[in-house]
Amino acid sequence: MMRKSSIVLLLPVLLCSCVNHKTNAMFEFDSTQVDEETTLTFHLVVTSISKTDFDNANGLNVLEDVVEKNNYYFITFTKIDSGSNIEKLDFYNLQDMYPNTKSQPVTYIDDNENEIGPDSNQFSCTFFIQYNGKIIIFKEKTK
Amino acid sequence: MILLNALLALSLISSPNNNVNESGSVYNHLTLAERTFITTNINSIVQDDTLLPYFMNNPQSNSISYDESDIPDLLESTYASYTWSQTAYNTTASTTGNIPVNVKNPYYTSAEIQQAITLSNVSSTYGGCGPLAMTGMLDYFARYLGYNEIIKNPGSSEDRIQLLVDVLTKVKTYEVGFGNKQTLTFPWDYSTAFNTLMDQYKINAFLQSNYNFQLFGGNRDSNWNTVKSNINSGMPVTLMTGLFSGDGDFAQHYTNILGYSTWTGVDENSNTISKDFIIARLNFANKTDIYYCDADILGDGMIGLITYSANSSNTSRFGAVDFAEEFVNSQGGGQYFNIEKGAPVTFLSNEQIQTYRLRTSYIENQYLVMSPNRANCGSAYLEMIFNHSVSSMTFDISLWGPNENITGQSLYTYYYDGTYWLMYESITLSDLSTNKANPSRKHLSFPSDAVGVKFYTWHTNPSGDYNRGRVCLDNFIVRY
């Protein structure tokens, strides 16, 4: 009877969907992507920085990894048009989009609702960026 | 440990999100049907002495639920002695031309979801993967299959938020935990909510869902065949995975399966092996592509498959080409006649309707066009009278191009009640696409006595020697 009641209690929790998907830690990255639709070129560089550099940046183009704490990163995101004009695209105060759950992979969102999210597996590393409504996917093979 | 976690979670669980104000354990929140389901299964659970050890020992850390989108790399590294090629592949796009969108990006953004959560007054941190998967499915049926009773304009943020509100308030979802919120949606609640929404949208005769929940697994091949047959008929399948699905992206999650892929490997002795994969939308904000997962996940325990059935028997589909024989002049060319022409039109489906038209023609062997603006003219219309009722009509509509001189031009729809044509809704011409290759999509729901539909456009100051104010119509879906 004890076992039966335990399982009655367990079953709903065992069925619980959406547990820990927040495992996508940040990583250093350098990739270029050409948008076929607009022929614009996007360049993304993610570099590891110190806590001091993070603090001194005052939220401009920096973030703290929420998966692997105490790791800090600087983001350089640029757009290059057909005339080779370079425009720097900034992120302001990137934060975890859903800080109260681990059910979602971490995506960082800034004050202007622009987003950046890392993803990697044993074969490739990917960064997702949504900037002013446009989605750009950077993917690099690791093997 | 699991038991401790379970008890802790139960102590922190919220009421279901559909504004049910109850307290106590999850069990107290369950419906009679849900309690019956659990009780029925418990009898078999306690008779199986292997189950509790299975619960305790089955590792969550396995790769069955990993995103395996780098399939060639995966197969070559796992089965190095084989040469691999893809031997089967299909998605819903082969039947319907489309696949479901990814929810959270680019549509149903986090801001839209948050607004819908607030408007719904539900307890939800991020919407829950079950409700969001359902949103993706409903969007698919509306955006691509013409069920715009669900959402009138999927391109409108306001309409998308309303759809999210509809879903969030109907799908019974529990939020579990403190600090780290997790959600729980039972597959039978998912399916019930979907069917309730179909009732609400008055399309329950056309669209329904069914669920199949397997506590113990072992049905991999049966589930794989279910997925394949649904995909082959253009219907995505929603997959719920439970505790024994590992720790990958597909684990303990609701995803919308939109396709499948089979790879076959051949070694130097001509021995062959094959691997199957499902292709799905994960509905994560940072994973907007399509993702592959080992189809063996379909054999796990605690698997829920939600399938969808569309009844097309009371649906009539036709397009501009169906008017190619009748809406031309005696030489077979397009012509905007300045007197009313009446003609029965037989669609390629063999359905016949009665039409009356003024300055409406089949032009350039491709387009069904109304043109009211020309000197000494001023009106154009198309009347279609069916042999059955018309509960709704979805159609493509656009201007011929950007220079149609539509200032002073109006367009109204009418419905025919068997005796009179009654003015129904106006369509704002300036809102329409000016690119006929990428038209606007419109949906009209009519009163129950409607048996005909009329498009009537007129210009207050018709002028010039050219046909202008041209409006193109195509891709009609009529439900009755």
XYZ file of C-alpha atoms in Angstrom:
623
model
C 0.000 0.000 0.000
C 2.886 2.281 0.858
C 4.485 1.582 -2.497
C 1.184 2.160 -4.277
C 0.620 5.531 -2.667
C 4.217 6.521 -3.346
C 3.779 5.883 -7.021
C 0.499 7.758 -7.078
C 2.425 10.692 -5.713
C 5.383 10.100 -7.974
C 3.620 9.659 -11.259
C 2.662 13.264 -11.891
C 6.162 14.400 -11.060
C 7.748 11.694 -13.168
C 5.652 12.941 -16.047
C 6.795 16.466 -15.447
C 7.941 18.018 -18.679
C 10.650 20.591 -19.190
C 13.389 19.985 -16.667
C 16.989 21.034 -16.983
C 17.665 22.283 -20.469
C 19.729 25.211 -19.229
C 23.024 23.514 -19.946
C 24.249 25.566 -22.903
C 27.292 27.331 -21.525
C 29.003 30.200 -23.359
C 32.203 29.644 -25.322
C 34.700 31.642 -27.316
C 33.703 31.918 -30.943
C 34.573 33.631 -34.219
C 32.383 33.244 -37.273
C 31.101 35.083 -40.338
C 27.712 34.633 -41.906
C 26.419 36.028 -45.203
C 22.690 36.682 -45.362
C 21.584 35.391 -48.778
C 18.492 37.577 -48.791
C 20.218 40.915 -48.204
C 23.829 39.970 -49.104
C 24.827 41.570 -45.804
C 27.732 39.977 -43.969
C 27.557 39.488 -40.219
C 30.597 38.833 -38.071
C 30.437 37.551 -34.516
C 33.345 37.303 -32.115
C 32.877 36.100 -28.544
C 35.873 36.352 -26.240
C 36.377 35.481 -22.601
C 37.113 38.451 -20.330
C 37.915 39.032 -16.669
C 35.431 40.055 -14.001
C 37.140 43.463 -13.901
C 36.684 43.962 -17.624
C 33.072 42.846 -17.266
C 32.432 45.376 -14.505
C 34.167 48.187 -16.395
C 32.032 47.620 -19.498
C 28.886 48.780 -17.677
C 26.702 46.244 -19.494
C 27.797 47.167 -23.013
C 28.349 44.024 -25.115
C 29.201 41.841 -22.118
C 27.463 39.073 -20.248
C 27.987 36.732 -17.342
C 27.483 33.060 -18.190
C 24.529 31.810 -16.139
C 25.378 28.156 -16.798
C 29.019 28.275 -15.771
C 29.096 30.993 -13.168
C 31.957 33.462 -12.847
C 32.724 33.276 -16.548
C 32.417 36.515 -18.475
C 32.328 37.231 -22.185
C 32.668 40.177 -24.536
C 30.645 40.196 -27.764
C 31.674 41.946 -30.954
C 28.853 41.833 -33.479
C 29.205 43.709 -36.764
C 27.303 44.104 -39.995
C 29.166 44.679 -43.254
C 27.287 45.852 -46.352
C 28.227 45.381 -50.013
C 30.228 48.623 -49.895
C 32.369 47.220 -47.087
C 30.849 49.681 -44.629
C 31.049 48.239 -41.136
C 28.331 48.866 -38.560
C 28.845 47.763 -34.971
C 25.694 46.301 -33.438
C 25.596 46.643 -29.652
C 23.911 44.716 -26.884
C 22.948 46.532 -23.696
C 22.632 44.729 -20.367
C 22.241 41.156 -21.559
C 20.309 39.037 -19.063
C 18.963 35.499 -18.929
C 15.590 35.568 -20.705
C 14.069 33.155 -18.172
C 15.990 33.464 -14.885
C 13.371 31.565 -12.885
C 13.528 28.268 -14.722
C 16.047 25.747 -15.939
C 13.479 24.314 -18.330
C 14.657 26.524 -21.164
C 18.131 26.695 -22.697
C 19.647 30.000 -21.765
C 19.083 32.828 -24.217
C 20.309 36.264 -23.247
C 18.075 39.256 -23.988
C 19.091 42.907 -23.818
C 17.307 46.163 -23.081
C 16.184 46.430 -26.713
C 14.902 42.833 -26.807
C 17.810 41.702 -28.970
C 18.876 38.164 -28.166
C 21.935 35.935 -28.259
C 22.115 32.252 -27.332
C 24.916 29.679 -27.460
C 24.521 26.041 -28.410
C 27.053 23.291 -28.927
C 27.414 19.556 -29.270
C 30.328 17.243 -29.970
C 30.333 18.178 -33.648
C 29.502 21.868 -33.891
C 29.182 25.171 -32.094
C 26.340 27.533 -32.856
C 25.328 31.016 -31.850
C 21.795 32.254 -32.385
C 21.283 36.002 -32.672
C 18.031 37.881 -33.065
C 18.787 41.560 -33.691
C 16.035 44.072 -34.520
C 13.805 41.176 -35.517
C 16.325 39.590 -37.874
C 17.613 36.125 -37.044
C 21.191 35.182 -37.847
C 22.591 31.720 -37.116
C 26.354 31.260 -36.858
C 27.502 27.654 -36.991
C 31.020 26.267 -37.007
C 32.067 22.640 -37.168
C 34.341 21.580 -34.358
C 35.563 18.369 -35.981
C 16.236 10.318 -3.844
C 13.628 10.499 -6.555
C 10.957 10.019 -3.936
C 12.387 12.863 -1.864
C 12.507 15.072 -4.911
C 8.976 14.122 -5.755
C 7.678 14.941 -2.314
C 9.549 18.231 -2.319
C 8.157 19.107 -5.703
C 4.651 18.182 -4.640
C 4.893 20.455 -1.670
C 5.748 23.328 -3.966
C 3.362 22.614 -6.812
C 0.914 25.267 -7.858
C -2.699 24.910 -8.861
C -3.271 24.181 -12.518
C -2.995 27.294 -14.553
C -6.535 27.466 -15.788
C -7.544 29.561 -12.846
C -8.528 26.599 -10.714
C -8.156 27.833 -7.182
C -7.441 24.683 -5.278
C -4.941 23.597 -2.717
C -3.451 20.255 -1.775
C -1.538 17.669 -3.726
C -1.447 17.231 -7.463
C -3.734 14.246 -7.064
C -6.429 16.517 -5.673
C -6.274 18.588 -8.830
C -6.771 15.674 -11.173
C -10.022 15.044 -12.938
C -11.906 11.827 -12.410
C -10.620 10.568 -15.752
C -7.044 11.328 -14.763
C -7.419 9.643 -11.396
C -8.962 6.625 -13.101
C -6.080 6.478 -15.543
C -3.494 6.548 -12.782
C -5.365 4.103 -10.601
C -5.714 1.695 -13.518
C -2.029 1.859 -14.268
C -1.033 1.645 -10.634
C -2.572 -1.824 -10.452
C -0.217 -3.004 -13.143
C 2.668 -1.042 -11.669
C 2.518 -2.709 -8.263
C 2.228 -6.122 -9.862
C 5.481 -5.500 -11.694
C 8.293 -5.979 -9.198
C 10.824 -4.711 -11.675
C 9.271 -1.298 -12.061
C 10.379 0.421 -8.895
C 14.015 -0.613 -9.402
C 13.581 0.564 -12.984
C 12.358 3.944 -11.733
C 15.295 4.147 -9.380
C 18.049 2.892 -11.636
C 17.175 4.057 -15.102
C 19.764 6.710 -15.793
C 18.715 10.100 -17.004
C 22.138 10.660 -18.491
C 21.855 8.987 -21.834
C 22.021 10.346 -25.299
C 18.677 9.161 -26.647
C 17.245 12.683 -26.589
C 20.241 14.587 -27.957
C 19.881 16.950 -30.850
C 21.547 14.914 -33.589
C 21.395 17.432 -36.391
C 24.965 16.643 -37.452
C 23.886 13.204 -38.625
C 26.744 12.357 -41.025
C 29.281 13.247 -38.325
C 27.376 11.240 -35.747
C 27.064 8.134 -37.902
C 30.626 8.232 -39.145
C 31.976 8.582 -35.621
C 29.679 5.911 -34.162
C 29.833 3.408 -37.008
C 33.185 4.161 -38.590
C 33.288 1.028 -40.741
C 30.094 1.897 -42.583
C 29.436 4.250 -45.464
C 26.230 6.152 -44.847
C 23.586 7.674 -47.071
C 20.113 9.009 -46.470
C 17.596 6.512 -47.834
C 14.306 8.022 -46.704
C 13.278 11.550 -45.891
C 9.994 13.342 -45.704
C 8.438 16.331 -44.010
C 4.935 17.745 -43.911
C 6.092 20.177 -46.590
C 5.843 17.464 -49.240
C 2.081 17.404 -48.711
C 1.141 20.853 -47.443
C 4.111 22.873 -48.665
C 4.985 23.900 -45.145
C 6.252 22.884 -41.721
C 5.244 24.299 -38.327
C 6.973 27.485 -37.191
C 9.313 27.561 -34.217
C 7.529 29.079 -31.258
C 9.469 31.761 -29.319
C 11.414 32.859 -32.389
C 10.645 34.295 -34.851
C 6.925 34.124 -33.970
C 5.318 34.074 -30.535
C 8.287 35.886 -29.073
C 9.120 35.913 -25.394
C 7.527 39.369 -25.150
C 4.308 38.101 -26.751
C 4.270 35.052 -24.496
C 4.837 37.197 -21.417
C 1.992 39.513 -22.403
C -0.302 36.532 -22.948
C 0.633 35.093 -19.546
C -0.301 38.402 -17.934
C -3.581 38.652 -19.853
C -4.434 35.028 -19.057
C -3.771 35.511 -15.379
C -2.178 32.067 -15.237
C 0.668 30.927 -13.076
C 3.407 30.358 -15.636
C 7.013 31.431 -15.845
C 7.529 30.898 -19.557
C 4.329 29.393 -20.912
C 5.222 25.710 -20.561
C 6.407 23.514 -23.395
C 3.048 21.756 -23.769
C 0.999 24.900 -24.367
C 3.718 26.332 -26.597
C 3.841 23.155 -28.697
C 0.075 23.392 -29.085
C 0.433 27.023 -30.134
C 2.840 25.922 -32.862
C 0.376 23.321 -34.080
C -2.579 25.694 -34.066
C -0.491 28.243 -35.934
C 0.330 25.569 -38.535
C -3.325 24.745 -39.083
C -4.210 28.418 -39.440
C -1.168 29.742 -41.270
C -0.836 26.938 -43.813
C -4.046 24.898 -43.921
C -6.533 27.766 -43.879
C -8.093 27.181 -40.470
C -8.186 30.882 -39.769
C -10.988 30.447 -37.274
C -8.063 29.692 -34.942
C -6.134 32.864 -35.610
C -7.335 35.306 -38.197
C -3.963 36.723 -39.130
C -0.855 34.845 -37.978
C 1.186 37.824 -39.144
C -0.399 40.043 -36.498
C 1.280 40.180 -33.099
C -2.059 41.083 -31.528
C -3.692 37.978 -33.006
C -0.776 35.780 -31.951
C -1.100 37.011 -28.369
C -4.828 36.218 -28.438
C -4.064 32.680 -29.615
C -1.557 32.298 -26.776
C -4.183 33.493 -24.320
C -6.670 30.958 -25.698
C -4.146 28.160 -25.267
C -2.810 29.177 -21.867
C -6.290 29.407 -20.404
C -7.382 26.036 -21.800
C -4.386 23.732 -21.269
C -4.253 22.494 -17.721
C -0.643 23.028 -16.707
C 0.994 22.714 -13.316
C 4.001 24.736 -12.353
C 6.334 22.938 -9.992
C 9.243 24.126 -7.912
C 10.589 27.130 -6.123
C 13.299 29.220 -7.720
C 13.608 26.781 -10.599
C 10.122 26.550 -12.073
C 9.169 23.455 -14.037
C 5.926 22.764 -15.805
C 3.746 19.714 -16.092
C 1.153 19.085 -18.771
C -0.471 15.699 -19.091
C -0.944 14.507 -22.675
C -4.617 13.783 -22.065
C -5.083 17.344 -20.796
C -3.267 18.576 -23.890
C -5.580 16.655 -26.197
C -8.721 17.634 -24.281
C -7.738 21.298 -24.396
C -7.046 21.116 -28.128
C -10.460 19.618 -28.801
C -12.127 22.160 -26.511
C -10.502 24.927 -28.517
C -11.794 23.339 -31.717
C -15.283 23.532 -30.202
C -14.680 27.165 -29.288
C -13.557 27.977 -32.834
C -16.503 25.975 -34.233
C -14.264 23.731 -36.302
C -14.536 20.613 -34.170
C -16.091 18.832 -37.141
C -12.906 19.450 -39.110
C -9.980 19.222 -36.686
C -9.492 16.904 -33.721
C -6.601 15.530 -31.704
C -6.025 12.175 -30.067
C -3.372 11.110 -27.588
C -1.571 7.865 -26.959
C 0.355 7.674 -23.690
C 2.682 4.776 -22.998
C 3.933 4.462 -19.466
C 6.203 1.492 -20.049
C 7.518 2.089 -23.539
C 8.510 -0.679 -25.894
C 6.399 0.630 -28.748
C 9.144 2.126 -30.817
C 8.152 0.574 -34.165
C 4.459 1.257 -33.716
C 5.154 4.888 -32.805
C 7.596 5.249 -35.695
C 4.927 4.034 -38.112
C 2.424 6.445 -36.583
C 4.847 9.319 -37.051
C 5.627 8.358 -40.649
C 2.013 7.922 -41.727
C 1.021 11.261 -40.208
C 3.958 13.098 -41.737
C 3.220 11.531 -45.117
C -0.290 12.966 -44.944
C 0.956 16.425 -43.968
C 0.103 16.185 -40.292
C 2.785 16.950 -37.689
C 2.776 14.886 -34.499
C 3.352 16.293 -31.033
C 5.714 14.240 -28.897
C 5.835 14.349 -25.100
C 8.845 12.740 -23.497
C 9.067 11.853 -19.819
C 11.599 10.943 -17.210
C 13.381 8.190 -19.100
C 14.255 10.240 -22.129
C 17.784 11.149 -21.085
C 19.125 14.653 -20.708
C 19.183 16.069 -24.231
C 17.157 18.770 -25.904
C 14.301 16.362 -26.572
C 14.169 15.140 -22.970
C 11.132 15.794 -20.783
C 9.733 18.155 -23.303
C 6.947 18.668 -25.828
C 8.141 18.924 -29.440
C 6.344 19.090 -32.763
C 7.573 16.359 -35.112
C 7.461 17.617 -38.695
C 9.431 14.958 -40.548
C 11.559 11.867 -40.475
C 14.809 10.638 -41.949
C 16.349 7.191 -42.372
C 20.047 6.600 -43.019
C 21.479 3.335 -44.229
C 25.073 2.249 -43.694
C 26.908 -0.327 -45.769
C 30.182 -1.922 -44.668
C 32.868 -3.513 -46.834
C 31.120 -6.892 -46.622
C 27.881 -5.352 -47.888
C 26.247 -5.690 -44.488
C 23.710 -2.940 -43.932
C 22.307 -1.221 -40.890
C 19.884 1.657 -40.704
C 19.158 4.465 -38.277
C 15.922 6.408 -38.062
C 15.548 10.001 -36.927
C 12.620 12.232 -36.181
C 12.765 15.875 -37.262
C 11.105 18.419 -35.010
C 10.658 21.935 -33.785
C 11.996 22.313 -30.248
C 10.318 25.685 -29.649
C 13.315 27.061 -27.798
C 14.240 30.713 -28.243
C 17.805 29.968 -29.316
C 17.073 26.905 -31.480
C 14.970 28.148 -34.359
C 16.008 25.589 -36.961
C 14.694 22.050 -37.366
C 16.363 19.412 -35.188
C 16.932 15.685 -35.489
C 16.662 13.096 -32.745
C 17.253 9.352 -32.681
C 13.862 7.749 -33.372
C 14.604 5.159 -30.679
C 13.307 7.790 -28.269
C 9.861 6.695 -29.461
C 10.399 3.410 -27.653
C 10.994 4.984 -24.262
C 8.611 4.782 -21.353
C 6.476 7.790 -20.497
C 5.971 8.744 -24.104
C 2.964 10.678 -25.271
C 2.070 11.032 -28.923
C -0.593 13.545 -29.847
C -1.885 13.098 -33.376
C -4.202 15.353 -35.322
C -6.893 14.479 -37.808
C -8.377 16.836 -40.327
C -11.688 16.001 -41.914
C -11.623 17.347 -45.433
C -14.957 15.866 -46.508
C -16.770 19.154 -45.916
C -14.064 21.282 -47.411
C -13.999 22.658 -50.921
C -10.715 23.855 -52.391
C -10.358 25.682 -55.674
C -8.226 28.354 -57.244
C -7.926 30.752 -60.125
C -7.159 27.938 -62.553
C -10.599 26.443 -61.911
C -12.077 29.432 -63.760
C -9.804 29.031 -66.793
C -12.432 27.486 -69.065
C -15.364 29.809 -68.370
C -13.922 33.206 -67.492
C -12.407 33.897 -70.902
C -13.706 35.145 -74.236
C -14.562 32.995 -77.240
C -10.907 32.958 -78.294
C -9.859 31.696 -74.895
C -8.266 34.980 -73.857
C -8.913 37.103 -70.803
C -11.511 39.845 -71.227
C -13.257 42.168 -68.780
C -16.824 42.098 -70.131
C -18.835 45.234 -69.369
C -22.070 43.266 -69.109
C -22.904 40.600 -66.560
C -22.000 37.060 -67.605
C -23.487 34.031 -65.914
C -21.957 30.573 -66.124
C -21.763 27.340 -64.187
C -18.163 26.539 -63.311
C -16.958 23.008 -62.704
C -13.865 22.790 -60.533
C -11.095 20.292 -61.088
C -12.562 18.486 -58.074
C -15.794 18.051 -60.109
C -17.742 20.324 -57.759
C -19.973 22.682 -59.727
C -21.015 26.181 -58.691
C -23.046 28.909 -60.373
C -21.241 32.177 -61.070
C -22.145 35.658 -62.212
C -19.460 38.152 -63.003
C -18.873 41.686 -64.241
C -15.451 42.830 -65.439
C -13.954 39.740 -63.900
C -11.821 37.373 -65.951
C -9.125 34.726 -66.049
C -6.091 36.670 -67.227
C -2.737 35.601 -68.669
C -3.583 31.925 -68.124
C -2.901 32.374 -64.428
C -4.866 35.028 -62.586
C -8.506 35.497 -61.539
C -8.892 39.287 -61.648
C -11.580 41.927 -61.035
C -11.007 45.346 -62.626
C -13.495 48.181 -61.930
C -11.385 51.180 -62.893
C -11.675 52.172 -66.525
C -13.482 55.071 -68.205
C -17.252 54.492 -68.443
C -17.050 51.455 -66.177
C -16.594 51.624 -62.401
C -17.721 48.258 -61.023
C -16.561 44.660 -61.020
C -17.910 41.673 -59.156
C -17.745 37.929 -58.798
C -20.688 35.948 -57.398
C -20.246 32.296 -56.459
C -23.306 30.253 -55.447
C -22.624 26.823 -53.988
C -24.751 23.715 -53.682
C -24.030 23.677 -49.972
C -23.719 26.083 -47.079
C -20.617 28.234 -46.662
C -19.510 28.493 -43.051
C -16.176 30.072 -43.918
C -13.983 31.055 -46.821
C -10.215 31.552 -46.779
C -8.512 32.962 -49.851
C -5.506 34.793 -51.268
C -6.071 38.358 -52.409
C -3.757 41.030 -53.766
C -3.631 44.014 -56.033
C -2.235 43.340 -59.481
C 0.642 45.671 -58.704
C 1.595 48.897 -56.925
C 0.109 51.252 -59.569
C -3.564 50.348 -59.625
C -4.982 53.841 -58.819
C -7.109 52.568 -55.927
C -7.881 56.021 -54.465
C -11.674 56.136 -54.470
C -12.003 52.365 -54.866
C -13.786 50.097 -52.369
C -14.171 46.341 -51.991
C -16.942 44.606 -50.075
C -17.827 40.981 -49.553
C -21.424 39.785 -49.520
C -23.047 36.478 -48.689
C -26.132 34.960 -50.329
C -28.849 33.588 -48.057
C -30.727 31.882 -50.879
C -32.821 34.971 -51.621
C -30.730 38.107 -51.151
C -27.127 39.219 -51.307
C -26.320 40.756 -47.924
C -23.371 43.089 -47.417
C -20.895 41.449 -45.074
C -17.360 42.792 -44.578
C -15.227 45.376 -46.311
C -11.662 44.671 -47.328
C -9.305 47.655 -47.196
C -7.528 47.704 -50.521
C -4.602 49.750 -49.259
C -3.832 46.964 -46.753
C -3.495 44.338 -49.461
C -0.257 43.039 -50.885
C 0.738 44.720 -54.128
C 2.777 41.652 -55.072
C 0.496 39.062 -56.630
C 3.214 36.440 -56.226
C 3.003 36.967 -52.470
C -0.649 37.808 -51.803
C -2.451 38.610 -48.573
C -4.441 35.803 -46.946
C -7.969 36.567 -45.752
C -10.570 34.632 -43.855
C -14.332 35.199 -43.608
C -16.757 33.323 -41.340
C -20.370 33.522 -42.514
C -23.780 33.089 -40.858
C -25.248 29.600 -41.040
C -27.643 30.427 -43.885
C -24.908 31.513 -46.299
C -24.805 29.555 -49.551
C -22.945 32.046 -51.739
C -20.146 34.591 -51.595
C -19.708 37.773 -53.632
C -16.716 40.065 -54.087
C -17.827 43.513 -55.250
C -15.431 46.354 -55.944
C -16.203 49.781 -57.354
C -14.435 53.018 -58.119
C -16.004 56.455 -57.558
C -14.040 58.105 -60.364
C -13.221 55.540 -63.026
C -11.020 56.900 -65.779
C -8.441 56.055 -68.400
C -8.177 53.639 -71.277
C -6.472 50.891 -69.302
C -7.904 48.335 -66.896
C -6.896 49.385 -63.400
C -7.912 48.804 -59.794
C -7.207 45.151 -60.500
C -7.752 42.719 -57.622
C -6.435 39.137 -57.878
C -8.113 36.191 -56.101
C -6.801 32.641 -55.667
C -6.452 29.592 -53.419
C -9.964 29.430 -51.979
C -10.842 27.094 -49.115
C -14.556 26.849 -48.351
C -15.809 24.918 -45.351
C -19.418 23.927 -44.936
